[in-house]
Coordinates of N, CA and C and ligand atoms in Angstrom, one line a residue:
M7 N 5.0 6.1 -17.5 CA 4.7 7.4 -17.8 C 6.0 8.9 -18.7
T8 N 6.1 8.6 -19.2 CA 7.0 9.6 -20.0 C 6.9 11.7 -19.3
C9 N 7.9 11.5 -18.5 CA 8.1 13.0 -18.0 C 9.0 13.4 -18.4
A10 N 8.9 14.7 -18.9 CA 9.7 15.6 -18.6 C 10.6 16.1 -18.1
A11 N 11.3 16.9 -17.8 CA 11.9 18.4 -16.8 C 10.6 18.8 -16.0
T12 N 10.4 19.8 -16.5 CA 9.8 20.0 -16.6 C 8.4 20.7 -17.6
E13 N 7.0 20.2 -17.4 CA 5.9 20.7 -18.4 C 5.6 22.3 -18.2
R14 N 5.5 22.2 -16.3 CA 5.1 23.1 -16.8 C 4.5 23.6 -15.1
V15 N 4.3 25.0 -14.9 CA 5.1 26.3 -14.0 C 4.2 27.1 -12.8
E16 N 3.9 27.0 -11.9 CA 2.5 28.1 -11.4 C 2.9 28.3 -10.8
H17 N 2.4 29.1 -9.7 CA 2.9 30.4 -9.0 C 1.7 30.2 -8.4
I18 N 1.6 30.7 -7.1 CA -0.7 30.4 -6.2 C 0.0 30.4 -5.3
G19 N -0.5 32.1 -4.7 CA 0.6 32.3 -4.3 C 1.7 32.5 -3.2
N20 N 1.5 31.8 -1.7 CA 3.4 30.7 -1.7 C 3.7 29.9 -1.7
A21 N 3.3 29.9 -2.9 CA 3.0 27.9 -3.3 C 4.3 28.3 -5.5
T22 N 4.5 26.8 -5.3 CA 5.4 27.1 -6.4 C 4.9 25.6 -7.1
L23 N 4.4 25.5 -7.6 CA 3.8 24.0 -8.3 C 4.6 23.4 -10.2
Y24 N 5.2 22.7 -9.3 CA 5.6 22.5 -10.8 C 5.2 21.2 -11.9
L25 N 4.8 20.8 -12.5 CA 4.1 19.8 -13.6 C 5.7 18.9 -13.8
G26 N 5.6 18.1 -13.7 CA 7.2 16.8 -14.1 C 8.1 16.1 -13.5
N27 N 8.8 16.1 -13.6 CA 9.2 14.8 -12.9 C 10.3 15.1 -12.3
A28 N 10.5 14.7 -10.7 CA 10.5 15.3 -9.7 C 12.6 15.1 -9.3
Y29 N 12.9 13.7 -10.2 CA 13.8 13.2 -10.3 C 14.7 14.5 -11.1
A30 N 14.1 14.8 -12.4 CA 14.7 16.3 -12.9 C 15.0 16.8 -11.6
I31 N 13.7 18.0 -11.4 CA 13.7 19.5 -11.1 C 14.1 19.5 -9.2
R32 N 13.7 18.3 -8.4 CA 14.6 18.8 -6.9 C 14.8 19.3 -6.7
P33 N 16.1 18.7 -7.6 CA 18.2 19.1 -6.9 C 18.0 20.9 -8.2
T34 N 17.2 21.1 -8.9 CA 17.2 22.5 -9.4 C 16.2 23.3 -8.4
L35 N 16.1 22.9 -7.5 CA 15.3 23.9 -6.3 C 16.4 24.3 -5.8
G36 N 17.5 24.5 -4.6 CA 18.4 24.7 -3.6 C 17.5 24.3 -2.5
W37 N 18.1 25.1 -1.5 CA 17.6 25.1 -0.4 C 16.4 25.3 0.2
M38 N 15.3 24.0 1.1 CA 14.3 24.1 1.9 C 14.3 24.4 2.8
D39 N 13.1 23.8 4.1 CA 13.6 23.6 5.5 C 13.4 21.9 5.0
A40 N 12.6 21.6 4.7 CA 11.8 20.4 5.0 C 11.7 20.0 3.8
D41 N 11.5 18.8 3.4 CA 11.4 18.1 2.4 C 10.5 16.8 3.7
V42 N 9.3 16.7 2.0 CA 8.1 16.4 3.7 C 7.6 15.8 2.4
M43 N 7.5 14.2 2.3 CA 6.6 13.3 0.8 C 6.5 12.2 1.1
D44 N 5.6 11.7 0.7 CA 4.3 10.5 0.3 C 5.5 9.5 -1.6
P45 N 6.0 9.5 -0.8 CA 7.4 9.3 -2.9 C 5.6 7.4 -2.7
P46 N 6.5 6.7 -4.5 CA 5.4 5.7 -4.5 C 6.0 4.7 -3.5
Y47 N 5.2 3.7 -2.9 CA 5.7 2.1 -2.5 C 5.8 2.0 -3.4
L48 N 6.7 0.8 -2.2 CA 6.7 -0.4 -3.5 C 5.6 -2.1 -2.2
I49 N 4.8 -1.8 -3.0 CA 3.6 -2.8 -2.7 C 3.6 -3.5 -3.6
K50 N 2.4 -4.8 -2.9 CA 1.5 -6.8 -3.9 C 0.8 -5.4 -3.9
T51 N 0.3 -5.4 -4.8 CA -1.7 -4.7 -5.6 C -1.9 -6.5 -5.8
S52 N -2.0 -7.9 -4.9 CA -2.2 -8.7 -5.8 C -2.9 -8.8 -4.8
G53 N -3.2 -10.4 -5.1 CA -4.0 -10.7 -3.6 C -5.6 -9.8 -3.7
G54 N -5.7 -10.0 -2.2 CA -6.3 -9.9 -0.7 C -8.3 -10.1 -0.8
G55 N -7.9 -10.8 -1.1 CA -9.3 -12.3 -1.3 C -10.5 -11.7 -1.6
K56 N -11.1 -12.0 -0.5 CA -12.8 -11.7 -1.1 C -12.6 -10.3 -1.2
F57 N -12.2 -9.9 0.0 CA -12.1 -8.1 -0.2 C -11.7 -7.1 -2.1
R58 N -10.5 -8.1 -2.3 CA -9.9 -7.4 -3.2 C -10.7 -7.1 -4.2
A59 N -12.5 -7.4 -5.0 CA -12.6 -6.4 -6.0 C -13.8 -5.9 -5.0
D60 N -13.2 -5.1 -3.8 CA -13.3 -3.5 -3.2 C -13.0 -3.4 -3.1
R61 N -11.3 -3.1 -4.2 CA -10.0 -2.5 -3.6 C -9.8 -1.6 -4.6
P62 N -10.7 -1.4 -6.2 CA -10.3 -1.7 -7.2 C -8.6 -0.3 -7.6
Y63 N -9.1 0.6 -5.9 CA -7.5 1.9 -5.9 C -6.6 1.1 -5.8
L64 N -5.9 -0.5 -5.8 CA -5.2 -0.3 -5.7 C -4.8 -1.4 -7.7
D65 N -6.2 -1.2 -7.7 CA -5.8 -0.9 -9.6 C -5.3 -0.4 -10.2
Q66 N -5.2 1.6 -9.4 CA -4.7 2.5 -10.0 C -3.5 2.9 -9.3
I67 N -3.0 2.4 -8.5 CA -1.8 2.1 -7.7 C -0.8 2.0 -8.7
E68 N -1.3 0.5 -9.3 CA -0.7 -0.3 -10.6 C -0.3 0.2 -11.7
E69 N -2.0 1.2 -12.0 CA -2.0 1.5 -13.9 C -0.9 3.0 -13.6
E70 N -0.5 3.1 -12.2 CA 0.3 4.9 -13.3 C 1.5 4.7 -11.7
G71 N 1.9 3.5 -11.8 CA 3.2 2.9 -11.2 C 3.6 3.5 -9.8
M72 N 2.9 3.8 -9.0 CA 3.0 3.7 -7.9 C 3.2 2.5 -6.4
A73 N 3.3 1.8 -7.6 CA 3.2 0.4 -6.5 C 5.0 -0.2 -7.0
Q74 N 6.2 0.4 -7.5 CA 7.4 0.8 -7.2 C 8.6 1.6 -6.6
D75 N 8.8 0.9 -6.2 CA 9.7 1.9 -5.4 C 9.8 3.1 -5.9
F76 N 11.2 3.7 -5.4 CA 11.5 5.3 -6.1 C 13.1 5.5 -5.6
D77 N 13.8 6.6 -6.0 CA 14.7 6.6 -6.6 C 15.6 6.9 -5.7
H78 N 16.6 6.7 -3.6 CA 16.5 7.2 -2.7 C 17.3 8.9 -3.0
S79 N 18.0 8.3 -3.6 CA 19.1 9.7 -4.3 C 18.7 11.0 -4.7
I80 N 17.4 10.9 -4.4 CA 16.5 12.2 -4.3 C 16.4 12.9 -2.5
I81 N 16.4 12.4 -2.8 CA 16.4 12.8 -0.6 C 18.6 12.9 -0.9
N82 N 18.7 14.5 -0.8 CA 19.3 14.4 -0.5 C 20.0 16.1 1.1
P83 N 20.9 15.5 2.0 CA 20.2 16.6 2.9 C 21.7 18.2 2.6
L84 N 21.5 18.1 1.9 CA 22.8 19.0 1.7 C 21.9 20.2 0.9
L85 N 19.6 19.6 0.5 CA 19.3 20.7 0.3 C 17.9 20.2 0.3
C86 N 18.1 20.0 2.7 CA 16.8 20.5 3.2 C 17.3 19.9 4.5
G87 N 16.8 20.4 5.6 CA 17.3 20.6 6.7 C 16.9 18.7 7.5
S88 N 15.3 19.1 6.8 CA 14.8 17.5 7.4 C 14.4 16.9 7.1
L89 N 13.9 15.2 6.2 CA 12.8 14.7 6.4 C 11.3 13.9 6.3
V90 N 10.9 14.5 6.3 CA 9.5 13.4 6.5 C 9.3 12.4 5.1
T91 N 8.7 11.2 6.2 CA 8.9 10.6 4.1 C 7.3 9.2 4.6
F92 N 6.5 9.4 4.2 CA 6.1 8.4 4.4 C 6.8 7.0 3.4
C93 N 6.0 5.6 4.5 CA 7.2 4.6 3.7 C 6.4 2.9 3.8
S94 N 6.0 2.4 3.0 CA 5.6 0.9 3.7 C 6.8 -0.2 3.3
N95 N 6.2 -1.1 4.1 CA 6.6 -2.1 5.5 C 7.9 -2.9 4.8
D96 N 7.7 -3.2 4.2 CA 8.8 -4.0 2.3 C 9.6 -3.1 2.1
Q97 N 9.6 -1.2 2.2 CA 11.0 0.2 1.7 C 11.5 0.1 2.6
V98 N 10.5 -0.3 3.9 CA 12.4 -0.3 5.4 C 13.5 -0.5 5.3
P99 N 13.5 -1.9 4.6 CA 14.5 -2.3 4.9 C 15.7 -1.1 3.8
R100 N 15.9 -0.6 3.1 CA 17.2 0.1 1.3 C 16.6 1.3 2.0
L101 N 15.8 1.7 2.3 CA 15.6 3.0 2.8 C 16.1 3.7 4.1
S102 N 16.1 2.7 5.4 CA 16.7 2.8 5.9 C 18.4 2.6 6.1
T103 N 19.1 2.2 4.9 CA 20.2 1.7 4.6 C 21.2 3.1 4.1
H104 N 19.9 3.9 2.6 CA 20.4 4.5 1.9 C 20.3 5.9 3.4
L105 N 20.0 5.4 3.9 CA 20.1 7.4 4.9 C 20.7 7.4 6.7
D106 N 21.0 5.7 6.6 CA 22.0 5.7 7.5 C 23.7 7.2 6.8
G107 N 23.5 7.9 8.2 CA 24.9 8.6 7.9 C 24.3 10.0 8.1
L108 N 22.8 10.6 6.4 CA 22.6 11.4 6.0 C 22.2 12.2 6.8
F109 N 21.7 11.8 8.1 CA 21.1 12.5 9.2 C 21.3 12.5 10.5
H110 N 21.0 13.5 11.3 CA 22.0 13.2 12.9 C 20.8 12.6 12.6
R111 N 19.0 12.0 13.8 CA 18.2 12.0 13.8 C 17.1 11.8 13.3
F112 N 17.3 10.4 14.2 CA 15.6 9.4 13.4 C 14.9 9.4 14.6
A113 N 13.2 9.3 14.1 CA 12.1 9.0 15.0 C 11.1 8.0 14.0
L114 N 10.7 7.2 14.3 CA 9.9 6.7 13.4 C 8.1 7.0 14.0
C115 N 7.6 7.5 13.1 CA 6.1 8.1 13.4 C 4.9 7.2 12.6
A116 N 3.8 7.3 13.5 CA 2.9 6.2 12.3 C 1.6 7.2 12.1
W117 N 0.1 7.2 11.7 CA -0.8 7.5 11.1 C -1.6 6.1 11.5
R118 N -2.3 5.8 12.8 CA -3.1 5.5 13.0 C -4.4 5.7 12.0
K119 N -4.7 4.1 11.2 CA -6.0 5.2 9.9 C -7.5 4.2 11.3
L120 N -7.6 4.7 11.3 CA -9.4 5.0 12.7 C -10.6 3.2 12.3
T121 N -10.3 4.0 10.8 CA -11.1 2.5 10.0 C -10.2 1.8 9.2
P122 N -9.2 0.5 9.5 CA -7.9 0.7 8.7 C -9.3 -1.2 7.6
M123 N -8.7 -1.2 6.1 CA -9.2 -2.0 5.9 C -9.7 -3.1 6.8
P124 N -10.4 -4.4 6.5 CA -10.0 -5.7 7.7 C -9.9 -7.3 6.4
V125 N -8.5 -7.0 6.7 CA -7.6 -7.6 5.4 C -6.3 -7.8 6.5
A126 N -6.1 -9.0 6.4 CA -4.0 -9.0 6.9 C -3.9 -9.6 5.2
N127 N -4.5 -11.6 4.9 CA -3.3 -10.7 3.4 C -2.3 -11.8 3.6
K128 N -2.0 -12.5 4.7 CA -1.3 -12.9 4.7 C 0.7 -12.1 5.1
H129 N 0.1 -11.1 6.1 CA 0.1 -10.2 6.3 C -0.3 -9.5 8.0
Y130 N -0.4 -7.8 8.1 CA -0.8 -8.3 9.7 C -1.8 -7.4 8.5
V131 N -3.2 -6.4 9.8 CA -3.6 -6.1 9.0 C -3.0 -4.6 9.3
P132 N -3.4 -3.6 8.0 CA -3.3 -2.4 7.6 C -3.7 -1.0 8.1
E133 N -3.4 -1.1 9.6 CA -4.4 0.2 10.9 C -2.9 0.3 10.2
I134 N -1.5 0.9 9.8 CA -0.6 2.4 10.9 C -0.3 1.9 9.3
E135 N -0.3 3.9 9.0 CA 1.2 3.4 7.9 C 2.2 4.3 8.9
I136 N 3.4 3.8 8.3 CA 4.7 4.4 9.5 C 5.0 5.8 8.4
Y137 N 5.4 6.6 8.8 CA 6.5 7.9 8.1 C 7.8 8.3 9.4
L138 N 8.5 8.7 8.5 CA 10.9 8.4 9.1 C 10.5 9.6 9.2
H139 N 10.3 11.0 10.1 CA 11.0 11.8 10.7 C 12.4 11.6 10.8
A140 N 13.4 12.1 9.8 CA 15.2 12.4 9.8 C 15.3 14.3 9.9
W141 N 16.4 13.9 10.9 CA 16.8 16.3 10.8 C 17.8 15.9 10.5
N142 N 18.0 17.1 10.7 CA 20.3 17.1 11.6 C 19.6 18.8 11.6
R143 N 21.1 18.9 12.6 CA 21.3 19.2 14.2 C 20.6 20.9 13.4
G144 N 20.0 21.5 14.3 CA 19.7 23.0 14.2 C 18.1 22.2 13.5
H145 N 17.4 21.6 12.2 CA 16.6 21.6 11.9 C 14.9 20.6 12.9
H146 N 15.8 19.5 14.5 CA 14.6 19.3 15.2 C 13.4 19.4 14.9
P147 N 12.7 18.6 15.8 CA 11.1 18.0 15.4 C 10.5 20.0 16.3
V148 N 9.7 20.1 15.9 CA 9.6 21.3 16.2 C 7.3 21.3 16.9
G149 N 6.8 21.8 17.9 CA 5.6 22.1 18.7 C 5.5 21.4 20.5
D150 N 4.4 22.1 20.7 CA 4.6 21.5 22.2 C 3.6 20.3 22.4
V151 N 4.5 19.7 24.0 CA 4.4 18.4 23.6 C 3.6 17.0 22.5
A152 N 2.1 18.3 23.8 CA 0.7 17.3 22.7 C 0.9 17.1 21.9
D153 N 1.7 18.2 20.9 CA 1.5 17.4 19.2 C 3.2 16.7 19.0
L154 N 4.3 16.3 20.0 CA 5.4 15.8 19.4 C 5.0 14.0 19.6
K155 N 3.8 13.4 19.6 CA 3.6 12.7 19.8 C 3.7 11.4 18.8
R156 N 3.9 9.7 18.4 CA 4.3 9.9 17.1 C 3.7 9.1 16.6
I157 N 3.1 9.0 17.2 CA 1.7 8.4 16.3 C 0.0 10.3 16.3
V158 N -0.5 9.7 15.9 CA -1.5 10.6 14.6 C -2.9 9.3 14.5
D159 N -3.6 9.3 14.6 CA -5.4 8.9 14.6 C -5.7 10.1 13.8
A160 N -6.5 9.1 12.6 CA -7.1 9.7 11.2 C -8.1 9.0 10.6
R161 N -9.3 9.3 10.7 CA -10.1 8.1 8.8 C -8.9 8.5 7.8
S162 N -9.1 7.4 6.8 CA -8.4 7.4 5.8 C -9.6 8.1 4.7
R163 N -9.4 8.5 3.5 CA -9.9 9.8 2.6 C -10.1 8.5 1.7
Q164 N -11.5 8.6 1.2 CA -11.5 7.8 0.4 C -11.1 8.1 -1.0
S165 N -10.7 7.2 -1.8 CA -9.9 7.3 -2.8 C -10.7 8.5 -3.8
K166 N -12.2 8.5 -3.6 CA -12.9 8.8 -5.1 C -12.8 10.5 -4.7
D167 N -12.7 10.9 -3.5 CA -12.8 11.9 -3.5 C -11.7 13.2 -4.0
F168 N -10.5 12.4 -4.9 CA -10.2 13.6 -5.6 C -9.1 13.2 -6.8
G169 N -9.8 11.9 -6.5 CA -9.1 10.7 -8.1 C -8.0 10.8 -7.9
H170 N -7.3 10.2 -6.7 CA -6.2 9.8 -6.9 C -6.4 8.9 -4.8
P171 N -5.6 7.8 -5.7 CA -6.0 6.7 -4.3 C -5.2 6.3 -3.1
T172 N -4.2 7.7 -2.9 CA -3.3 7.9 -1.7 C -3.5 8.8 -1.0
V173 N -4.4 9.4 -1.1 CA -5.0 11.2 -1.1 C -4.2 10.6 1.5
K174 N -3.8 12.1 1.7 CA -4.0 11.8 2.3 C -3.9 12.6 3.5
P175 N -4.8 12.2 4.8 CA -6.2 13.4 6.3 C -5.5 14.4 5.8
D176 N -6.6 15.6 5.5 CA -5.6 17.0 7.0 C -4.8 16.9 7.8
A177 N -5.9 16.3 8.8 CA -5.5 16.0 10.4 C -4.2 15.5 10.0
V178 N -3.1 14.6 9.2 CA -2.5 13.9 9.2 C -1.3 14.3 8.7
M179 N -1.6 15.7 7.6 CA -0.7 16.7 6.7 C -0.6 18.2 8.4
D180 N -1.6 18.2 8.2 CA -1.7 19.1 9.3 C -0.6 18.8 10.7
K181 N -0.7 17.8 11.1 CA 0.1 17.3 12.6 C 2.0 17.5 11.6
I182 N 2.1 16.4 10.3 CA 3.1 16.9 10.3 C 3.9 18.0 9.8
I183 N 3.3 18.6 9.8 CA 3.5 20.5 9.0 C 3.8 21.1 11.2
R184 N 2.8 20.0 11.0 CA 3.2 21.4 12.6 C 4.8 21.1 13.3
N185 N 4.8 19.9 12.9 CA 6.6 19.3 13.6 C 8.0 19.5 12.8
V186 N 7.3 19.7 11.3 CA 8.9 20.1 11.3 C 8.8 21.5 11.1
A187 N 10.4 21.5 11.3 CA 10.8 22.9 11.4 C 11.2 23.9 10.5
G188 N 11.3 25.3 10.0 CA 11.0 25.9 9.7 C 10.3 26.7 8.5
G189 N 10.4 27.5 8.1 CA 9.5 28.0 6.6 C 9.4 28.4 5.1
S190 N 10.1 26.9 5.3 CA 10.1 26.5 3.4 C 9.2 24.5 3.7
V191 N 9.4 24.0 2.6 CA 8.7 23.4 2.6 C 8.8 21.9 0.9
C192 N 8.9 21.4 0.9 CA 9.0 20.8 -0.6 C 8.3 19.6 -0.3
D193 N 7.8 18.6 -0.8 CA 6.9 17.7 -1.6 C 7.3 17.3 -3.1
P194 N 8.4 16.8 -2.7 CA 8.4 15.9 -4.8 C 7.9 15.4 -5.2
F195 N 7.1 14.7 -4.7 CA 5.8 13.8 -5.6 C 4.6 13.9 -4.6
M196 N 4.5 15.5 -5.5 CA 2.9 16.1 -3.9 C 1.4 15.6 -4.7
G197 N 1.9 14.8 -5.5 CA 0.2 14.3 -4.6 C -0.9 14.8 -6.2
T198 N -2.1 15.5 -4.8 CA -3.1 16.2 -5.4 C -2.5 17.1 -4.0
G199 N -1.5 18.0 -4.0 CA -1.7 18.9 -3.1 C -1.7 18.5 -1.2
S200 N -1.8 17.6 -0.8 CA -2.1 17.6 0.5 C -0.7 17.9 1.2
T201 N -0.1 17.9 1.3 CA 1.4 18.1 2.2 C 0.9 20.0 1.8
G202 N 1.0 20.1 0.1 CA 1.2 22.0 0.2 C 0.0 22.8 0.6
V203 N -1.2 22.1 1.5 CA -2.1 22.5 1.5 C -2.4 22.8 3.9
A204 N -1.1 21.8 3.7 CA -1.2 21.4 5.2 C 0.3 23.2 5.6
A205 N 0.6 23.1 4.4 CA 2.2 24.0 4.5 C 1.2 25.6 4.5
I206 N 0.2 25.5 3.1 CA -0.1 26.9 3.4 C -0.5 27.0 4.1
R207 N -1.1 27.0 5.0 CA -2.1 27.0 5.9 C -1.7 27.0 6.8
A208 N -0.1 26.5 6.4 CA 0.7 26.3 8.3 C 1.0 28.7 8.3
G209 N 1.3 28.6 6.8 CA 2.0 30.0 6.9 C 3.2 29.6 6.1
K210 N 3.4 28.6 5.8 CA 5.1 27.8 5.5 C 5.0 28.4 3.7
R211 N 6.6 28.3 2.5 CA 6.4 28.7 1.4 C 6.3 27.2 1.4
F212 N 6.0 26.8 0.4 CA 6.2 25.6 -0.7 C 6.0 25.2 -2.6
V213 N 7.3 24.4 -2.7 CA 7.1 23.5 -3.3 C 6.9 22.3 -4.0
G214 N 5.8 21.9 -5.0 CA 5.3 20.1 -5.2 C 6.2 21.0 -6.7
I215 N 6.2 18.7 -6.9 CA 6.3 18.1 -8.1 C 5.1 17.1 -8.3
E216 N 4.6 16.7 -9.1 CA 4.0 16.4 -9.9 C 3.4 15.9 -11.9
H217 N 3.8 14.7 -11.3 CA 4.3 13.8 -12.9 C 3.2 13.7 -13.7
N218 N 1.8 13.3 -13.0 CA 0.8 13.3 -13.3 C -0.5 14.9 -13.5
P219 N -0.9 15.0 -15.5 CA -1.3 15.7 -15.0 C -2.7 16.2 -14.6
I220 N -3.2 15.0 -14.2 CA -4.4 15.3 -13.4 C -4.3 15.4 -12.5
H221 N -3.2 15.4 -11.3 CA -3.0 14.9 -10.5 C -2.7 16.2 -9.9
F222 N -1.7 16.9 -10.6 CA -1.9 18.7 -10.8 C -2.6 18.9 -11.2
E223 N -3.5 18.8 -11.6 CA -4.4 20.4 -11.9 C -4.9 20.3 -11.1
T224 N -5.3 18.7 -9.5 CA -6.2 18.8 -8.7 C -4.9 19.5 -7.5
A225 N -3.6 19.1 -7.7 CA -3.2 19.9 -6.5 C -3.2 21.6 -6.5
C226 N -3.3 22.2 -8.4 CA -3.2 23.5 -7.9 C -4.8 24.3 -7.7
R227 N -6.1 23.4 -7.7 CA -7.0 24.0 -7.2 C -7.2 23.9 -6.3
R228 N -6.7 22.8 -4.9 CA -7.2 22.6 -3.7 C -5.9 23.9 -3.0
I229 N -4.5 24.2 -3.7 CA -3.9 24.8 -3.1 C -4.4 26.0 -3.2
A230 N -4.9 26.2 -4.3 CA -5.4 28.0 -4.8 C -6.7 28.6 -3.9
E231 N -7.5 27.3 -3.4 CA -8.0 26.5 -2.3 C -8.1 27.6 -0.9
V232 N -7.2 27.1 -0.8 CA -6.4 27.9 0.2 C -5.7 29.0 0.8
A233 N -4.8 28.9 -0.2 CA -4.2 30.5 -0.7 C -4.9 31.2 -0.7
D234 N -6.2 31.2 -1.4 CA -7.4 32.6 -1.2 C -8.3 32.5 0.3
A235 N -7.6 32.2 0.6 CA -8.6 31.8 2.6 C -8.3 32.9 3.4
Ligands
LIG9 C1 1.7 8.1 -2.8 S1 1.7 10.4 -4.4 C2 1.0 11.0 -3.2 C3 0.2 11.2 -2.8 C4 -0.3 12.6 -2.2 N1 0.4 12.4 -0.3 C5 -1.6 12.6 -1.9 O1 -2.2 13.2 -0.1 O2 -2.2 13.2 -2.7 C6 2.5 9.4 -5.2 C7 2.9 10.2 -6.0 O3 4.1 10.6 -6.6 C8 4.2 11.1 -8.3 N2 5.3 10.8 -9.1 C9 6.0 9.0 -8.7 N3 7.1 9.5 -9.4 C10 7.4 10.8 -9.9 C11 8.0 11.5 -11.0 N4 9.3 10.2 -11.3 N5 8.1 13.2 -10.6 C12 7.3 13.6 -10.4 N6 5.6 12.9 -9.9 C13 6.2 11.4 -9.2 C14 2.3 9.9 -8.4 O4 2.4 10.4 -9.6 C15 2.3 9.6 -7.0 O5 0.6 10.8 -7.5

């Protein structure tokens, strides 16, 4: 996909949404208390055996370029006090190497899927999705003890919900947002705006970036709904 730096900017309540290329836009946004992101994964979209035909979302992931790794230089501790990033299993080694020394402390957390796909495909059943919370001094995880558990249970969303194959459940994003310190959140790979919905509901400022115009429209609509509520 060709991405101009910024093709459009929408201001919706306490949110600012950019249609454009995250790598060009994020460095211009300056300081945000937390970057909370669900970047493109490094996943294999082939295989799947007899269940493959039931998983058309894998084709969409491939077609929309979400099966390739992302450029880790977008994670910059000079621009955020903490980072939450989802990552696929195969992203863990390179991501860990990049983060080593950038943040003070790290926690590996997981969304446990209550209805995982019943496949293994020469791997493990995908019943968890991991995310990493990294922070520097003064930006440690917040919330009460019950909320500071590392595992959150939630059902997966249907990909048909918002026409996007990897929409994160509200319960997962609400929990993550409750755990990040500060009043401002940036999601440079916002997709349909799940991080923004949770951030606005929690009374935080949100800045999101998405390069796909269809998903950008969905994010604008979802965030406008909670901003008006
Ligand atoms: C894994 S999805 C995020 C889904 C999101 N968490 C949600 O719940 O809807 C990653 C998103 O990043 C977008 N993306 C990938 N590369 C990008 C780039 N360079 N700039 C902006 N957006 C990008 C993709 O179009 C995709 O929607």
